[in-house]
PDB file of C-alpha atoms in Angstrom:
ATOM      1  CA  MET X   1      -4.125 -13.707  -0.523  1.00 52.00           C
ATOM      2  CA  LYS X   2      -1.733 -10.735  -0.623  1.00 73.00           C
ATOM      3  CA  TYR X   3       1.380 -10.414   1.514  1.00 79.00           C
ATOM      4  CA  GLU X   4       0.961  -7.577   4.009  1.00 84.00           C
ATOM      5  CA  ALA X   5       3.726  -5.013   4.548  1.00 90.00           C
ATOM      6  CA  ASN X   6       3.644  -2.179   7.076  1.00 93.00           C
ATOM      7  CA  VAL X   7       4.264   1.322   5.714  1.00 97.00           C
ATOM      8  CA  TYR X   8       4.987   4.228   8.051  1.00 97.00           C
ATOM      9  CA  ILE X   9       4.699   7.808   6.773  1.00 97.00           C
ATOM     10  CA  ILE X  10       6.853  10.126   8.882  1.00 97.00           C
ATOM     11  CA  GLU X  11       5.963  13.573   7.601  1.00 94.00           C
ATOM     12  CA  ASP X  12       4.942  16.759   9.446  1.00 91.00           C
ATOM     13  CA  GLU X  13       2.581  18.246   6.871  1.00 90.00           C
ATOM     14  CA  LEU X  14      -0.941  16.804   6.827  1.00 91.00           C
ATOM     15  CA  ALA X  15      -1.468  17.604   3.135  1.00 89.00           C
ATOM     16  CA  HIS X  16       1.739  15.772   2.258  1.00 90.00           C
ATOM     17  CA  ARG X  17       0.768  12.739   4.349  1.00 93.00           C
ATOM     18  CA  MET X  18      -2.615  12.582   2.639  1.00 92.00           C
ATOM     19  CA  ALA X  19      -1.092  12.825  -0.847  1.00 92.00           C
ATOM     20  CA  ILE X  20       1.442  10.090  -0.088  1.00 94.00           C
ATOM     21  CA  SER X  21      -1.253   7.882   1.471  1.00 95.00           C
ATOM     22  CA  LYS X  22      -3.343   8.198  -1.685  1.00 94.00           C
ATOM     23  CA  CYS X  23      -0.434   7.006  -3.839  1.00 95.00           C
ATOM     24  CA  LEU X  24       0.172   4.069  -1.492  1.00 96.00           C
ATOM     25  CA  LEU X  25      -3.505   3.111  -1.592  1.00 96.00           C
ATOM     26  CA  ASP X  26      -3.460   3.300  -5.400  1.00 95.00           C
ATOM     27  CA  PHE X  27      -0.460   0.955  -5.474  1.00 95.00           C
ATOM     28  CA  THR X  28      -2.139  -1.514  -3.115  1.00 93.00           C
ATOM     29  CA  GLU X  29      -5.266  -1.527  -5.283  1.00 92.00           C
ATOM     30  CA  LYS X  30      -3.263  -2.244  -8.440  1.00 90.00           C
ATOM     31  CA  SER X  31      -0.830  -4.776  -6.966  1.00 89.00           C
ATOM     32  CA  GLU X  32      -1.660  -8.481  -7.132  1.00 79.00           C
ATOM     33  CA  TYR X  33       0.939  -9.315  -4.508  1.00 82.00           C
ATOM     34  CA  ILE X  34       1.357  -6.715  -1.771  1.00 86.00           C
ATOM     35  CA  ASN X  35      -1.133  -5.136   0.615  1.00 88.00           C
ATOM     36  CA  LEU X  36       0.378  -1.977   2.104  1.00 94.00           C
ATOM     37  CA  CYS X  37      -0.847  -1.387   5.674  1.00 93.00           C
ATOM     38  CA  ILE X  38      -0.445   2.378   6.034  1.00 96.00           C
ATOM     39  CA  ASP X  39       0.274   4.130   9.335  1.00 96.00           C
ATOM     40  CA  ASP X  40       0.578   7.928   9.098  1.00 94.00           C
ATOM     41  CA  THR X  41       0.090   8.637  12.808  1.00 93.00           C
ATOM     42  CA  LEU X  42       3.287   7.094  14.202  1.00 94.00           C
ATOM     43  CA  ASN X  43       4.794   9.127  17.051  1.00 95.00           C
ATOM     44  CA  TYR X  44       8.213   9.510  15.487  1.00 95.00           C
ATOM     45  CA  ILE X  45       9.597  11.498  18.426  1.00 95.00           C
ATOM     46  CA  GLN X  46       8.840   8.598  20.759  1.00 95.00           C
ATOM     47  CA  LEU X  47      10.247   6.236  18.128  1.00 95.00           C
ATOM     48  CA  TYR X  48      13.484   8.211  18.018  1.00 96.00           C
ATOM     49  CA  ARG X  49      13.801   8.305  21.810  1.00 94.00           C
ATOM     50  CA  ASP X  50      12.820   4.680  22.441  1.00 94.00           C
ATOM     51  CA  VAL X  51      13.497   2.712  19.252  1.00 92.00           C
ATOM     52  CA  ALA X  52      14.575  -0.370  21.258  1.00 88.00           C
ATOM     53  CA  ASN X  53      10.934  -0.946  22.237  1.00 88.00           C
ATOM     54  CA  PHE X  54       9.642  -0.656  18.662  1.00 91.00           C
ATOM     55  CA  THR X  55       9.432  -3.816  16.541  1.00 88.00           C
ATOM     56  CA  ILE X  56      10.834  -3.276  13.038  1.00 92.00           C
ATOM     57  CA  CYS X  57      10.227  -6.129  10.592  1.00 89.00           C
ATOM     58  CA  ASP X  58      12.462  -6.839   7.608  1.00 89.00           C
ATOM     59  CA  ASN X  59       9.755  -5.875   5.126  1.00 91.00           C
ATOM     60  CA  ASP X  60       8.574  -2.709   6.864  1.00 94.00           C
ATOM     61  CA  VAL X  61       8.705   0.472   4.768  1.00 97.00           C
ATOM     62  CA  PHE X  62       9.452   3.926   6.204  1.00 98.00           C
ATOM     63  CA  LEU X  63       8.821   7.108   4.210  1.00 97.00           C
ATOM     64  CA  ILE X  64      10.708   9.803   6.114  1.00 96.00           C
ATOM     65  CA  ASP X  65      10.783  13.543   5.568  1.00 94.00           C
ATOM     66  CA  ILE X  66      14.425  14.637   5.812  1.00 91.00           C
ATOM     67  CA  HIS X  67      13.452  17.983   7.343  1.00 89.00           C
ATOM     68  CA  LEU X  68      11.350  17.066  10.370  1.00 91.00           C
ATOM     69  CA  ASN X  69       9.996  19.845  12.548  1.00 89.00           C
ATOM     70  CA  THR X  70      11.879  18.753  15.638  1.00 93.00           C
ATOM     71  CA  ASP X  71      15.366  18.690  17.164  1.00 93.00           C
ATOM     72  CA  PHE X  72      16.549  15.805  14.953  1.00 94.00           C
ATOM     73  CA  THR X  73      16.473  15.279  11.221  1.00 91.00           C
ATOM     74  CA  GLY X  74      14.902  12.530   9.184  1.00 92.00           C
ATOM     75  CA  ILE X  75      18.402  11.331   8.359  1.00 91.00           C
ATOM     76  CA  GLN X  76      19.212  10.957  12.058  1.00 93.00           C
ATOM     77  CA  LEU X  77      15.992   9.014  12.584  1.00 95.00           C
ATOM     78  CA  ALA X  78      16.730   6.811   9.578  1.00 94.00           C
ATOM     79  CA  LYS X  79      20.209   6.081  10.914  1.00 93.00           C
ATOM     80  CA  ILE X  80      18.697   4.819  14.178  1.00 95.00           C
ATOM     81  CA  LEU X  81      16.153   2.694  12.305  1.00 95.00           C
ATOM     82  CA  ARG X  82      18.866   1.225  10.103  1.00 93.00           C
ATOM     83  CA  GLY X  83      20.884   0.356  13.191  1.00 91.00           C
ATOM     84  CA  ARG X  84      17.844  -1.486  14.523  1.00 91.00           C
ATOM     85  CA  ASN X  85      17.102  -3.362  11.298  1.00 92.00           C
ATOM     86  CA  SER X  86      19.394  -3.558   8.272  1.00 91.00           C
ATOM     87  CA  ASN X  87      16.706  -4.977   5.951  1.00 92.00           C
ATOM     88  CA  ALA X  88      13.786  -2.572   6.377  1.00 95.00           C
ATOM     89  CA  PHE X  89      13.088  -0.175   3.510  1.00 96.00           C
ATOM     90  CA  ILE X  90      13.655   3.569   3.865  1.00 96.00           C
ATOM     91  CA  ILE X  91      12.431   6.165   1.375  1.00 95.00           C
ATOM     92  CA  PHE X  92      13.416   9.794   1.939  1.00 93.00           C
ATOM     93  CA  LEU X  93      10.985  12.626   1.289  1.00 91.00           C
ATOM     94  CA  THR X  94      12.623  15.954   0.577  1.00 85.00           C
ATOM     95  CA  SER X  95      12.426  19.223  -1.300  1.00 78.00           C
ATOM     96  CA  ASP X  96      16.240  19.289  -1.367  1.00 69.00           C
ATOM     97  CA  ASP X  97      18.081  16.272  -2.783  1.00 57.00           C
ATOM     98  CA  THR X  98      21.578  17.542  -1.949  1.00 61.00           C
ATOM     99  CA  LEU X  99      21.662  15.424   1.221  1.00 56.00           C
ATOM    100  CA  SER X 100      21.512  12.104  -0.633  1.00 56.00           C
ATOM    101  CA  GLN X 101      25.276  11.490  -0.647  1.00 60.00           C
ATOM    102  CA  PHE X 102      25.444  12.387   3.039  1.00 58.00           C
ATOM    103  CA  SER X 103      22.872   9.727   3.926  1.00 56.00           C
ATOM    104  CA  ILE X 104      24.706   7.078   1.889  1.00 55.00           C
ATOM    105  CA  ASN X 105      27.921   7.930   3.708  1.00 59.00           C
ATOM    106  CA  GLN X 106      26.103   7.201   6.950  1.00 66.00           C
ATOM    107  CA  GLN X 107      25.284   3.704   5.613  1.00 76.00           C
ATOM    108  CA  ILE X 108      21.541   4.233   5.577  1.00 86.00           C
ATOM    109  CA  TYR X 109      21.182   2.908   2.001  1.00 87.00           C
ATOM    110  CA  PRO X 110      17.670   4.203   1.254  1.00 89.00           C
ATOM    111  CA  SER X 111      15.513   2.615  -1.423  1.00 91.00           C
ATOM    112  CA  GLY X 112      14.948   6.006  -3.006  1.00 89.00           C
ATOM    113  CA  TYR X 113      14.442   9.759  -2.725  1.00 88.00           C
ATOM    114  CA  LEU X 114      11.187  11.487  -3.532  1.00 88.00           C
ATOM    115  CA  THR X 115      10.945  15.206  -4.127  1.00 85.00           C
ATOM    116  CA  LYS X 116       7.825  16.806  -2.717  1.00 81.00           C
ATOM    117  CA  ASN X 117       6.295  19.317  -5.080  1.00 75.00           C
ATOM    118  CA  ILE X 118       5.041  22.620  -3.724  1.00 67.00           C
ATOM    119  CA  SER X 119       1.743  22.387  -5.547  1.00 64.00           C
ATOM    120  CA  GLU X 120      -1.518  20.490  -5.577  1.00 65.00           C
ATOM    121  CA  ASN X 121       0.422  17.551  -7.034  1.00 75.00           C
ATOM    122  CA  ILE X 122       2.575  16.972  -3.967  1.00 79.00           C
ATOM    123  CA  MET X 123       3.250  13.355  -4.853  1.00 85.00           C
ATOM    124  CA  THR X 124       2.410  11.350  -7.961  1.00 88.00           C
ATOM    125  CA  ASN X 125       2.065   7.663  -8.714  1.00 89.00           C
ATOM    126  CA  ASP X 126       4.673   8.046 -11.451  1.00 89.00           C
ATOM    127  CA  ALA X 127       7.206   9.156  -8.864  1.00 88.00           C
ATOM    128  CA  LEU X 128       6.407   6.629  -6.122  1.00 93.00           C
ATOM    129  CA  PHE X 129       5.376   3.471  -8.033  1.00 94.00           C
ATOM    130  CA  PRO X 130       8.845   2.606  -9.474  1.00 93.00           C
ATOM    131  CA  ILE X 131      10.331   2.559  -5.969  1.00 95.00           C
ATOM    132  CA  LEU X 132       7.403   0.549  -4.610  1.00 95.00           C
ATOM    133  CA  ASN X 133       7.742  -1.952  -7.456  1.00 92.00           C
ATOM    134  CA  GLU X 134      11.409  -2.482  -6.561  1.00 92.00           C
ATOM    135  CA  ILE X 135      10.464  -2.979  -2.910  1.00 94.00           C
ATOM    136  CA  GLN X 136       7.700  -5.399  -3.908  1.00 91.00           C
ATOM    137  CA  ASN X 137      10.142  -7.448  -6.013  1.00 88.00           C
ATOM    138  CA  THR X 138      12.648  -7.564  -3.154  1.00 90.00           C
ATOM    139  CA  ILE X 139       9.963  -8.759  -0.740  1.00 88.00           C
ATOM    140  CA  LEU X 140       8.837 -11.486  -3.156  1.00 82.00           C
ATOM    141  CA  ASN X 141      12.441 -12.613  -3.616  1.00 80.00           C
ATOM    142  CA  ARG X 142      12.882 -12.784   0.149  1.00 81.00           C
ATOM    143  CA  LEU X 143       9.759 -14.905   0.455  1.00 75.00           C
ATOM    144  CA  GLU X 144      11.075 -17.268  -2.221  1.00 70.00           C
ATOM    145  CA  LYS X 145      14.185 -18.039  -0.203  1.00 69.00           C
ATOM    146  CA  ASN X 146      12.449 -18.724   3.093  1.00 62.00           C
ATOM    147  CA  VAL X 147       9.451 -20.899   2.269  1.00 73.00           C
ATOM    148  CA  VAL X 148       9.160 -24.632   1.678  1.00 79.00           C
ATOM    149  CA  ILE X 149       6.106 -26.861   1.434  1.00 85.00           C
ATOM    150  CA  GLU X 150       5.689 -30.586   2.012  1.00 87.00           C
ATOM    151  CA  LEU X 151       4.309 -32.765  -0.787  1.00 92.00           C
ATOM    152  CA  LYS X 152       3.546 -36.455  -0.349  1.00 91.00           C
ATOM    153  CA  THR X 153       5.039 -38.909  -2.838  1.00 90.00           C
ATOM    154  CA  SER X 154       5.275 -42.696  -3.051  1.00 88.00           C
ATOM    155  CA  GLU X 155       8.725 -42.398  -1.465  1.00 83.00           C
ATOM    156  CA  GLY X 156       7.646 -40.234   1.449  1.00 85.00           C
ATOM    157  CA  ILE X 157       7.697 -36.454   1.878  1.00 86.00           C
ATOM    158  CA  THR X 158       9.378 -34.129  -0.618  1.00 87.00           C
ATOM    159  CA  LEU X 159      10.268 -30.596   0.472  1.00 82.00           C
ATOM    160  CA  VAL X 160       9.841 -28.039  -2.297  1.00 87.00           C
ATOM    161  CA  ASN X 161      10.445 -24.323  -2.527  1.00 84.00           C
ATOM    162  CA  PRO X 162       7.075 -23.348  -4.047  1.00 88.00           C
ATOM    163  CA  PHE X 163       8.633 -20.558  -6.095  1.00 84.00           C
ATOM    164  CA  ASP X 164      10.765 -23.146  -7.914  1.00 88.00           C
ATOM    165  CA  ILE X 165       7.574 -24.737  -9.259  1.00 93.00           C
ATOM    166  CA  SER X 166       6.726 -23.935 -12.876  1.00 95.00           C
ATOM    167  CA  TYR X 167       3.334 -25.622 -12.815  1.00 96.00           C
ATOM    168  CA  ILE X 168       1.353 -28.500 -11.343  1.00 97.00           C
ATOM    169  CA  THR X 169      -1.256 -30.498 -13.248  1.00 96.00           C
ATOM    170  CA  THR X 170      -3.643 -33.362 -12.588  1.00 95.00           C
ATOM    171  CA  VAL X 171      -3.034 -36.881 -13.920  1.00 92.00           C
ATOM    172  CA  SER X 172      -5.871 -37.958 -16.191  1.00 86.00           C
ATOM    173  CA  GLY X 173      -7.849 -40.871 -14.790  1.00 83.00           C
ATOM    174  CA  LEU X 174      -5.984 -41.013 -11.483  1.00 85.00           C
ATOM    175  CA  GLN X 175      -7.271 -39.554  -8.222  1.00 83.00           C
ATOM    176  CA  LYS X 176      -4.887 -38.053  -5.670  1.00 88.00           C
ATOM    177  CA  LYS X 177      -2.130 -37.857  -8.289  1.00 94.00           C
ATOM    178  CA  THR X 178      -0.575 -34.658  -9.625  1.00 96.00           C
ATOM    179  CA  VAL X 179       2.505 -33.948 -11.709  1.00 96.00           C
ATOM    180  CA  VAL X 180       4.778 -31.314 -10.159  1.00 96.00           C
ATOM    181  CA  LYS X 181       7.259 -29.632 -12.495  1.00 95.00           C
ATOM    182  CA  THR X 182       9.934 -27.431 -10.950  1.00 92.00           C
ATOM    183  CA  LYS X 183      12.923 -25.707 -12.508  1.00 86.00           C
ATOM    184  CA  ASP X 184      15.116 -28.663 -11.496  1.00 84.00           C
ATOM    185  CA  ILE X 185      12.979 -31.804 -11.193  1.00 89.00           C
ATOM    186  CA  GLU X 186       9.673 -33.409 -12.100  1.00 92.00           C
ATOM    187  CA  PHE X 187       7.783 -35.818  -9.842  1.00 94.00           C
ATOM    188  CA  ILE X 188       4.339 -37.237  -9.059  1.00 95.00           C
ATOM    189  CA  ALA X 189       2.730 -36.128  -5.811  1.00 95.00           C
ATOM    190  CA  ASN X 190       0.149 -38.298  -4.085  1.00 95.00           C
ATOM    191  CA  GLU X 191      -2.118 -35.348  -3.405  1.00 94.00           C
ATOM    192  CA  ARG X 192      -5.187 -33.814  -5.001  1.00 93.00           C
ATOM    193  CA  LEU X 193      -4.739 -30.535  -6.801  1.00 94.00           C
ATOM    194  CA  VAL X 194      -7.353 -28.943  -4.549  1.00 92.00           C
ATOM    195  CA  ASP X 195      -5.267 -29.810  -1.478  1.00 92.00           C
ATOM    196  CA  ILE X 196      -2.062 -28.456  -2.990  1.00 94.00           C
ATOM    197  CA  ARG X 197      -3.843 -25.193  -3.785  1.00 91.00           C
ATOM    198  CA  LYS X 198      -4.270 -24.626  -0.031  1.00 88.00           C
ATOM    199  CA  LYS X 199      -0.489 -24.801   0.399  1.00 87.00           C
ATOM    200  CA  LEU X 200       0.161 -22.341  -2.416  1.00 86.00           C
ATOM    201  CA  ASN X 201      -1.773 -19.316  -1.205  1.00 74.00           C
ATOM    202  CA  SER X 202       0.705 -16.740  -2.497  1.00 78.00           C
ATOM    203  CA  PRO X 203      -0.758 -14.418  -5.155  1.00 77.00           C
ATOM    204  CA  ALA X 204       2.158 -15.504  -7.355  1.00 81.00           C
ATOM    205  CA  PHE X 205       0.200 -18.707  -8.091  1.00 88.00           C
ATOM    206  CA  PHE X 206      -2.697 -18.700 -10.541  1.00 89.00           C
ATOM    207  CA  ASN X 207      -5.244 -21.093  -9.067  1.00 88.00           C
ATOM    208  CA  SER X 208      -8.266 -20.349 -11.250  1.00 86.00           C
ATOM    209  CA  LEU X 209      -7.800 -23.203 -13.724  1.00 90.00           C
ATOM    210  CA  LYS X 210      -9.477 -26.538 -13.003  1.00 89.00           C
ATOM    211  CA  SER X 211      -6.534 -28.795 -13.868  1.00 93.00           C
ATOM    212  CA  TYR X 212      -3.507 -26.558 -13.355  1.00 95.00           C
ATOM    213  CA  ILE X 213      -1.651 -24.424 -10.854  1.00 95.00           C
ATOM    214  CA  ILE X 214       0.609 -21.930 -12.630  1.00 94.00           C
ATOM    215  CA  ASN X 215       3.499 -20.012 -11.059  1.00 92.00           C
ATOM    216  CA  LEU X 216       3.267 -16.545 -12.617  1.00 88.00           C
ATOM    217  CA  LEU X 217       6.807 -15.690 -11.531  1.00 85.00           C
ATOM    218  CA  MET X 218       8.188 -18.504 -13.707  1.00 89.00           C
ATOM    219  CA  ILE X 219       6.433 -17.441 -16.913  1.00 90.00           C
ATOM    220  CA  SER X 220       8.652 -15.958 -19.613  1.00 88.00           C
ATOM    221  CA  SER X 221       5.957 -15.414 -22.257  1.00 89.00           C
ATOM    222  CA  LEU X 222       2.443 -16.313 -23.382  1.00 90.00           C
ATOM    223  CA  ASN X 223       1.106 -17.085 -26.861  1.00 92.00           C
ATOM    224  CA  GLN X 224      -2.661 -16.797 -26.863  1.00 91.00           C
ATOM    225  CA  SER X 225      -3.177 -17.795 -30.492  1.00 93.00           C
ATOM    226  CA  GLN X 226      -1.307 -21.058 -29.896  1.00 94.00           C
ATOM    227  CA  GLY X 227      -2.597 -21.523 -26.349  1.00 93.00           C
ATOM    228  CA  MET X 228       0.964 -21.890 -25.043  1.00 94.00           C
ATOM    229  CA  ILE X 229       2.793 -20.889 -21.872  1.00 94.00           C
ATOM    230  CA  TYR X 230       6.593 -20.617 -21.988  1.00 93.00           C
ATOM    231  CA  PHE X 231       8.476 -20.800 -18.700  1.00 92.00           C
ATOM    232  CA  LYS X 232      11.864 -19.431 -17.631  1.00 89.00           C
ATOM    233  CA  ASP X 233      13.174 -22.976 -17.127  1.00 88.00           C
ATOM    234  CA  ASN X 234      12.483 -23.695 -20.846  1.00 90.00           C
ATOM    235  CA  ARG X 235       9.376 -25.766 -20.083  1.00 92.00           C
ATOM    236  CA  GLU X 236       6.340 -25.343 -22.310  1.00 93.00           C
ATOM    237  CA  LEU X 237       2.696 -25.998 -21.522  1.00 95.00           C
ATOM    238  CA  PHE X 238      -0.346 -26.079 -23.797  1.00 95.00           C
ATOM    239  CA  ILE X 239      -3.500 -25.010 -21.974  1.00 94.00           C
ATOM    240  CA  GLY X 240      -5.541 -23.555 -24.844  1.00 92.00           C
ATOM    241  CA  SER X 241      -6.257 -20.020 -25.988  1.00 92.00           C
ATOM    242  CA  ARG X 242      -9.170 -19.478 -23.591  1.00 90.00           C
ATOM    243  CA  HIS X 243      -7.060 -20.285 -20.531  1.00 91.00           C
ATOM    244  CA  VAL X 244      -4.118 -18.210 -21.766  1.00 92.00           C
ATOM    245  CA  ALA X 245      -6.486 -15.257 -22.070  1.00 90.00           C
ATOM    246  CA  LYS X 246      -7.308 -15.635 -18.357  1.00 86.00           C
ATOM    247  CA  LEU X 247      -3.609 -15.531 -17.529  1.00 87.00           C
ATOM    248  CA  LYS X 248      -2.784 -12.493 -19.614  1.00 83.00           C
ATOM    249  CA  LYS X 249      -4.075  -9.812 -17.307  1.00 72.00           C
ATOM    250  CA  ARG X 250      -2.333 -11.248 -14.261  1.00 71.00           C
ATOM    251  CA  PHE X 251       0.893 -11.757 -16.175  1.00 64.00           C
ATOM    252  CA  LYS X 252       0.900  -8.165 -17.396  1.00 58.00           C
ATOM    253  CA  ASN X 253       0.405  -6.925 -13.835  1.00 52.00           C
ATOM    254  CA  LEU X 254       3.379  -9.011 -12.764  1.00 47.00           C
ATOM    255  CA  GLU X 255       5.615  -7.353 -15.350  1.00 45.00           C
ATOM    256  CA  ALA X 256       4.424  -3.815 -14.596  1.00 37.00           C
TER     257      ALA X 256
END
């Protein structure tokens, strides 16, 4: 299950909107973590006039042409949006990057500037993807800090930030017992692995192995020939070469 983020393209030229939309769709297709919900028909004039009645979420993304064909600029619109929400992401679209310092002085703090080419190649994945990757990482980090799950133990309920988990594995010969290893602690949960999987529905967790749940964000490296996973908290796990091979593609996508 991917996390969904709204993306609003505020651009006058239809050809430019289409080119940007294609890049966004390409990113969504390649990403294991984020589903970009694209809106390129937003009435930005109404938004500018009545922003108080527009809901702006922390993880919303706005791609704004600096030179809008109206009586206000993209920078003025961005300033209003930033005043409404300090966490939303703003990317400026421009054919003139000399206004970048001006926008920073107005405390807009955009995530990036993209130059629109006057050609068939109006926008490229190479230009947009690095900014989108940074936004994706920021969103994932925000999710880490705001989510906890409940796991049953013999002592009651333990609250765990799921992104602190390195991996979870079954206990051989024991039903409803799993070993949970986080970056700080290790404990036995009185729950089946299949039930814990339902609580860890983020795409950051690799749930395709019968006896393990692996947090991809905690992996530091993989060794397929040895069948080993090495985690950022210095834990190691042997799962065999065949299982490591299954992880490799997902892990490479995470690093991209």
